[in-house]
XYZ file of C-alpha atoms in Angstrom:
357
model
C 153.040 151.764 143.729
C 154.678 152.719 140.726
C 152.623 154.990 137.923
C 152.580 152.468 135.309
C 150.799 155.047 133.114
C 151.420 159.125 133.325
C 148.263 161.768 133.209
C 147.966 163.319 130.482
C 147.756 167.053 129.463
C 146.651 168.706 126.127
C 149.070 170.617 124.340
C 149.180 174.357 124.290
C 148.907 174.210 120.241
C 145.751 172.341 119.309
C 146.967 172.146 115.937
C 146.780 169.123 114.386
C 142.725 168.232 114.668
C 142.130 168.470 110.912
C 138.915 166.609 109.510
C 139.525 164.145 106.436
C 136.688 164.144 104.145
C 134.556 161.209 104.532
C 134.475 159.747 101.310
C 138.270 159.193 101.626
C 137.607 156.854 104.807
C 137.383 153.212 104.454
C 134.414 151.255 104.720
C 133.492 150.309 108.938
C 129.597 149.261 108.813
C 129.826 145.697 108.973
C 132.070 145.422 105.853
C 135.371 144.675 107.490
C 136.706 148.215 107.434
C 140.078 149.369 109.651
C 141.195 152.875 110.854
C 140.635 155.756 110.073
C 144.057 156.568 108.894
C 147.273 154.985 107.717
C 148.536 152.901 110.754
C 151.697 153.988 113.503
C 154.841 152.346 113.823
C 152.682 150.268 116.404
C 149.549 150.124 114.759
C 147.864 152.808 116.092
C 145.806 155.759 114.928
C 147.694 159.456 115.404
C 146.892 160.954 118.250
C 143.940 163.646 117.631
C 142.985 162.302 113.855
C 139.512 161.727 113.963
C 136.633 161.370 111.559
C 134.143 164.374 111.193
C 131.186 162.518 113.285
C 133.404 162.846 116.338
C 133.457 166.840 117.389
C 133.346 168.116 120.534
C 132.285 171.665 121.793
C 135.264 173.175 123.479
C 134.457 174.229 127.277
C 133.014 177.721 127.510
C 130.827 180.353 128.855
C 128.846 181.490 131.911
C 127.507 178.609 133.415
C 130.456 175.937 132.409
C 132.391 178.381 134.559
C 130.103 178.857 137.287
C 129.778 175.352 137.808
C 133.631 174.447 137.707
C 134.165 177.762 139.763
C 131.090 175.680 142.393
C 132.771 172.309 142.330
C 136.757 174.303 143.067
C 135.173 176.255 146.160
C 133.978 172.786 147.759
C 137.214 170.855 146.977
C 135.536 168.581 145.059
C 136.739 166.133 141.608
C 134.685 165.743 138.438
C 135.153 162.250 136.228
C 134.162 165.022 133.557
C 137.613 166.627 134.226
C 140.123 163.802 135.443
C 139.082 161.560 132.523
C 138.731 164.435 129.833
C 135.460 163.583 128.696
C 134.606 165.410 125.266
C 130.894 166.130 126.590
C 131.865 168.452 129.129
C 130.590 171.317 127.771
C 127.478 169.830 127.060
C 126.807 168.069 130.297
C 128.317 171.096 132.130
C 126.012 173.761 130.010
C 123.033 171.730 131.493
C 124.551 172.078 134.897
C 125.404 168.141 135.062
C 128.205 166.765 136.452
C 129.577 163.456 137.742
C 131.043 163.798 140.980
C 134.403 161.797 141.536
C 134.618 160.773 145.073
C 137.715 159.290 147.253
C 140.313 161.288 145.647
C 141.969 162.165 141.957
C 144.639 159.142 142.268
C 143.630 155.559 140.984
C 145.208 152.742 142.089
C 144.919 150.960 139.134
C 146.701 151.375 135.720
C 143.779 150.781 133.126
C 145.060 150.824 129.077
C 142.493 153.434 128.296
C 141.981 155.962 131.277
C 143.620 159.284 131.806
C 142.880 159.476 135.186
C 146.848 159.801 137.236
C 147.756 156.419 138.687
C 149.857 155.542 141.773
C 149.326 155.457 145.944
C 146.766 157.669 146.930
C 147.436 159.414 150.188
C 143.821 161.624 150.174
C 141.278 161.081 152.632
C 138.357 163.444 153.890
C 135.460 162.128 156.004
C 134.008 165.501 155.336
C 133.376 164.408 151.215
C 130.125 163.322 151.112
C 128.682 166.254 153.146
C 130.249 168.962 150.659
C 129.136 166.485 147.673
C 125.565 166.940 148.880
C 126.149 170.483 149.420
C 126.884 171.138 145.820
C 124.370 169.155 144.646
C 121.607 171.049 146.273
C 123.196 174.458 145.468
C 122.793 173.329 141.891
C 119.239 172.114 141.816
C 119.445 168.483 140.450
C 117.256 166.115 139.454
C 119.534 163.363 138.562
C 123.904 163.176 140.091
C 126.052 160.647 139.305
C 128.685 160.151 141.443
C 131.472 157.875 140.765
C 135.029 156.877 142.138
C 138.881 155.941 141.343
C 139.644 152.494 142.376
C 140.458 152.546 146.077
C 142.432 149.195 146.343
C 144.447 150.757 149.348
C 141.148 151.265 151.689
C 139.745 147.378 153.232
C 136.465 148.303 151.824
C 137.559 150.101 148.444
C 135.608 153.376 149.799
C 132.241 151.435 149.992
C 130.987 153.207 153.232
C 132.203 156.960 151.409
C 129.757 156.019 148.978
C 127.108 155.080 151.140
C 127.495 158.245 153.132
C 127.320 159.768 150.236
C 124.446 158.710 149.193
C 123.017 158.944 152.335
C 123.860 162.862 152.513
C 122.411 163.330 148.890
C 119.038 161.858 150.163
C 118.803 164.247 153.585
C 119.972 167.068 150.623
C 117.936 166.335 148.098
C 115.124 164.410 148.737
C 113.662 162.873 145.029
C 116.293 163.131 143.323
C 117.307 160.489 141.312
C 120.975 158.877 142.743
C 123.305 157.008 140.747
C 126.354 155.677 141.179
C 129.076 154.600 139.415
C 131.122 151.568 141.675
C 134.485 149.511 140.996
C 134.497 145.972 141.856
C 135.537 146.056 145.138
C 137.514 143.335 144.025
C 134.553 140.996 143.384
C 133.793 141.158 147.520
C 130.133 141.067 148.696
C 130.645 143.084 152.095
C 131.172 146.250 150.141
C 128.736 145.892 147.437
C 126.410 145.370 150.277
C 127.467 148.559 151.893
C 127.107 150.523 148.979
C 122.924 148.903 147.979
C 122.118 149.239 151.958
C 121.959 152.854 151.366
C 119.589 152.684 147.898
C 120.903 154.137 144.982
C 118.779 154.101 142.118
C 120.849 153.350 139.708
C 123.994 151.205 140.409
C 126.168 151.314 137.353
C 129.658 149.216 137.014
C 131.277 148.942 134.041
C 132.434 146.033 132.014
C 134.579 148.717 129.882
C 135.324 146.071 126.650
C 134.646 142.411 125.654
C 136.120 139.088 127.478
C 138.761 138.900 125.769
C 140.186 142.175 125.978
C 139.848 142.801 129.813
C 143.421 141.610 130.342
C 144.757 144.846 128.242
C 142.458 146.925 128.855
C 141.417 146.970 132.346
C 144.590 145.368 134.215
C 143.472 144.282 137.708
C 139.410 144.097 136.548
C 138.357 140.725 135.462
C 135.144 140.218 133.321
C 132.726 137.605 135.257
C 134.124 139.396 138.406
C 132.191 142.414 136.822
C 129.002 140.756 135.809
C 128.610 139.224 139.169
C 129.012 142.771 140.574
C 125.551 143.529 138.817
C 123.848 140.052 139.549
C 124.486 140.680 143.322
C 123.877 144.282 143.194
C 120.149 143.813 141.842
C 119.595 140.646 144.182
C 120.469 142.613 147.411
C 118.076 145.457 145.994
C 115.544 142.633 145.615
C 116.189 141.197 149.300
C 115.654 144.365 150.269
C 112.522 145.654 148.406
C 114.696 148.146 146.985
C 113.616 148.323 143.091
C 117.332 149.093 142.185
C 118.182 149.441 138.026
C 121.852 148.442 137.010
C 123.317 149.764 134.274
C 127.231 149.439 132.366
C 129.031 150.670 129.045
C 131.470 149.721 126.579
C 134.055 151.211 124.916
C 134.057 150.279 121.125
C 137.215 150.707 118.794
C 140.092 148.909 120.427
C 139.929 145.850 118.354
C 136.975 144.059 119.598
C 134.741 141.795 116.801
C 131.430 142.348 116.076
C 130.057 138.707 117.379
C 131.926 139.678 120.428
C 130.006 142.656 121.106
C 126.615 140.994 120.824
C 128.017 138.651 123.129
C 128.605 140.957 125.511
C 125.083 142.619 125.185
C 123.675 139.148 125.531
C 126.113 138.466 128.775
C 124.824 141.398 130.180
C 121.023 140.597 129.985
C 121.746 137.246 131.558
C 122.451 139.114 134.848
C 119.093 141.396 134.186
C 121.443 144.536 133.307
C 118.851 147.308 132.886
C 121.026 150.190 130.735
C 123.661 149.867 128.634
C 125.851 152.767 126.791
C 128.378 152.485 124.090
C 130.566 154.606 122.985
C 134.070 155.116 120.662
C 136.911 155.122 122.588
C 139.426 157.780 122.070
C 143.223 157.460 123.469
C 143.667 160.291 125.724
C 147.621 160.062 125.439
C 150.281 157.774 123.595
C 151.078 155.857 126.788
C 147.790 154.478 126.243
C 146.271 151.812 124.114
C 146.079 153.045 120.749
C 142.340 153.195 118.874
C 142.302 150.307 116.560
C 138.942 151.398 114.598
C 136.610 154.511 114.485
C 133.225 153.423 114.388
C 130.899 154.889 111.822
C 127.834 156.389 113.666
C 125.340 154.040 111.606
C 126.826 151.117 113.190
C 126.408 152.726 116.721
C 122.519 152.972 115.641
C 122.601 149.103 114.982
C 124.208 148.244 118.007
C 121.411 150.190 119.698
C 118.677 148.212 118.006
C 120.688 144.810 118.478
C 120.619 145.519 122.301
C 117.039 146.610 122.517
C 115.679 143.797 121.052
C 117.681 141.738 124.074
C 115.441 143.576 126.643
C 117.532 146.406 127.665
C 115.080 149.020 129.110
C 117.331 152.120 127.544
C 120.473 151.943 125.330
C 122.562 155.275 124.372
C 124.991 154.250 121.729
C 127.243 157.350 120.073
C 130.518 158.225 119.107
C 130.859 160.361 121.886
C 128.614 158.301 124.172
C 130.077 157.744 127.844
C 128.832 155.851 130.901
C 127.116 159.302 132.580
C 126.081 160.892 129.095
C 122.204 161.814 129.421
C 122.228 160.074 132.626
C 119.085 162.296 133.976
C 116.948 161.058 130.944
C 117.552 157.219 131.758
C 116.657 156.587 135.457
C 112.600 155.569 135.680
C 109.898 157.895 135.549
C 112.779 160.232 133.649
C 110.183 160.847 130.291
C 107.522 162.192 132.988
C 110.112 164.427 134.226
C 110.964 165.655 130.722
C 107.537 166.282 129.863
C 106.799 167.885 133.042
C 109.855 170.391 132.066
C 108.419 171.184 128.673
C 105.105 171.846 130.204
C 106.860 174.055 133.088
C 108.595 175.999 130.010
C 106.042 176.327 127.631
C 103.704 177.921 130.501
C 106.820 180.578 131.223
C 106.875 181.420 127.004
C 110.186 179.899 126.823
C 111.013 178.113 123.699
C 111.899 174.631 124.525
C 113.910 171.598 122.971
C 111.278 170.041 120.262
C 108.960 173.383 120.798
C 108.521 175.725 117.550
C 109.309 179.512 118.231
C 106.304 181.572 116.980
């Protein structure tokens, strides 16, 4: 298989990221508003011209690079890295990661990921037991692990996953497990494979609206997806297995409004649990080019819209992405956090929403 799309790498001169004042930007709450700059030859935004509400902490310090020095000792891929997700720092400050499982090659070509494309020749039985293994050594309460599309393996790397999880469990036992699945290519054998060993959260994204699957996700098709959940929460339910299922969306590559809320409403009719939104941002010019930024207000409605159609938790943000405060939306996770404030306000730590006196 032929790369249809080429990884990309950051330039050595970051030059280039300058803010535009706000007041200069068109209108984009509901008013019909475009880009956030004057248009490419093709339409597109310039690469690395965002609006000021989209800033990202560049990777740094102690415990970013103990983790990623953790994670290179066991062999082991991060979605964080691979995909260059702008909350790295963040999630990796807080010693989160999402674990990427099966390999670093996809063998799909989707219009928005950065993660390398073409015929993956990796295999290691040994995964899941060094995925546990890090996972302990770093003490977590919630781990997401996820996946590149495995079209090459008869059961898309259903039964790594399961071992996985499996592993994680023996590990770590009470820690919340999530995972992040393709399609499988709508099959029910490896869905099955992958709820037998009870995850509690099974997340699979629907990535954009109906009618841009076709550009943006290639091979993916979008009732395919939402049967993914329905099945995954009624083999939880045949098995007494009180599973939550969860998927995001990317906003910004031309999608409407009413298309959106159709989406949100699509997604409820299969009893999907968590939804997150976020802006998508091209990671290179081989791939599809950002056709709005979306002002964070709008984000804040889109939140409300989706909470009113019985979603159970909705993170919607700029810089939003499926794993992004994944710890704080599994059940029982607001115990958790108070039981964390409590545990550092009895230590004389200042915590997050405590007042240093």
């Amino acid at each position: 298989m032929t790369r249809e799309l080429p990884m990309f790498s950051p330039p050595d001169d970051p030059a280039g990221r300058g803010h535009t004042d706000r007041a200069a930007l068109p209108p984009t709450i509901a008013l019909g508003g475009g880009s956030f700059s004057e248009p490419a030859a093709d339409g597109s935004v310039p690469l690395r011209r965002h609006p000021d509400w989209i800033r990202a902490r560049i990777p740094s310090g102690a415990t970013y690079h103990d983790l990623k020095g953790l994670l290179r000792g066991l062999t082991l891929n991060t979605v964080c890295e691979e995909a260059h997700c702008p909350n790295i720092s963040e999630c990796w400050d807080q010693r989160t990661a999402t674990i990427m499982i099966l390999g670093d090659t996809c063998t799909r070509a989707c219009g928005f990921c950065a993660v390398k494309t073409g015929r993956p020749t990796w295999f290691d039985a040994d995964e899941p037991r060094r995925v546990a293994q890090a996972v302990a050594q770093l003490g977590l309460e919630h781990v997401v692990i996820t996946s590149v599309a495995r079209d090459d393996l008869p059961d898309g790397g259903a039964a790594v996953f399961a071992e996985t999880i499996r592993r994680l469990r023996d590990a770590c036992p009470g820690m919340g497990v999530e995972v992040l699945i393709p399609d499988f290519d709508g099959m029910d054998a490896p869905l099955r494979t992958v709820m037998d060993a009870r995850p509690d959260i099974l997340n699979h994204n629907v990535e954009t609206v109906e009618r841009l699957q076709k550009p943006v996700r290639k091979r993916a098709r979008y009732a395919r997806s939402l049967g993914v959940l329905e099945r995954a929460k009624a083999f939880a339910a045949g098995d007494g297995w009180p599973v939550h299922t969860k998927s995001s969306l990317m906003v910004g590559l031309g999608e409407e409004r009413s298309e959106l809320s159709q989406t949100f409403a699509d997604l409820r009719s299969v009893d999907c649990d968590i939804l997150t939104i976020g802006q998508y941002l091209r990671p290179s010019l081989e791939h599809l080019p950002v056709i709005r930024y979306v002002h964070p207000d709008e984000f804040a409605e889109m939140k409300a819209e989706a909470l009113a159609l019985g979603f159970r938790h909705v993170e919607s943000g700029p810089l939003v992405r499926s794993s992004y405060h994944a710890r704080d939306q599994v059940p029982g996770a607001e115990l958790k956090r108070l039981r964390r404030q409590a545990t550092i306000d009895a230590e004389g730590r200042v915590g997050p929403g405590s007042l240093a006196g």
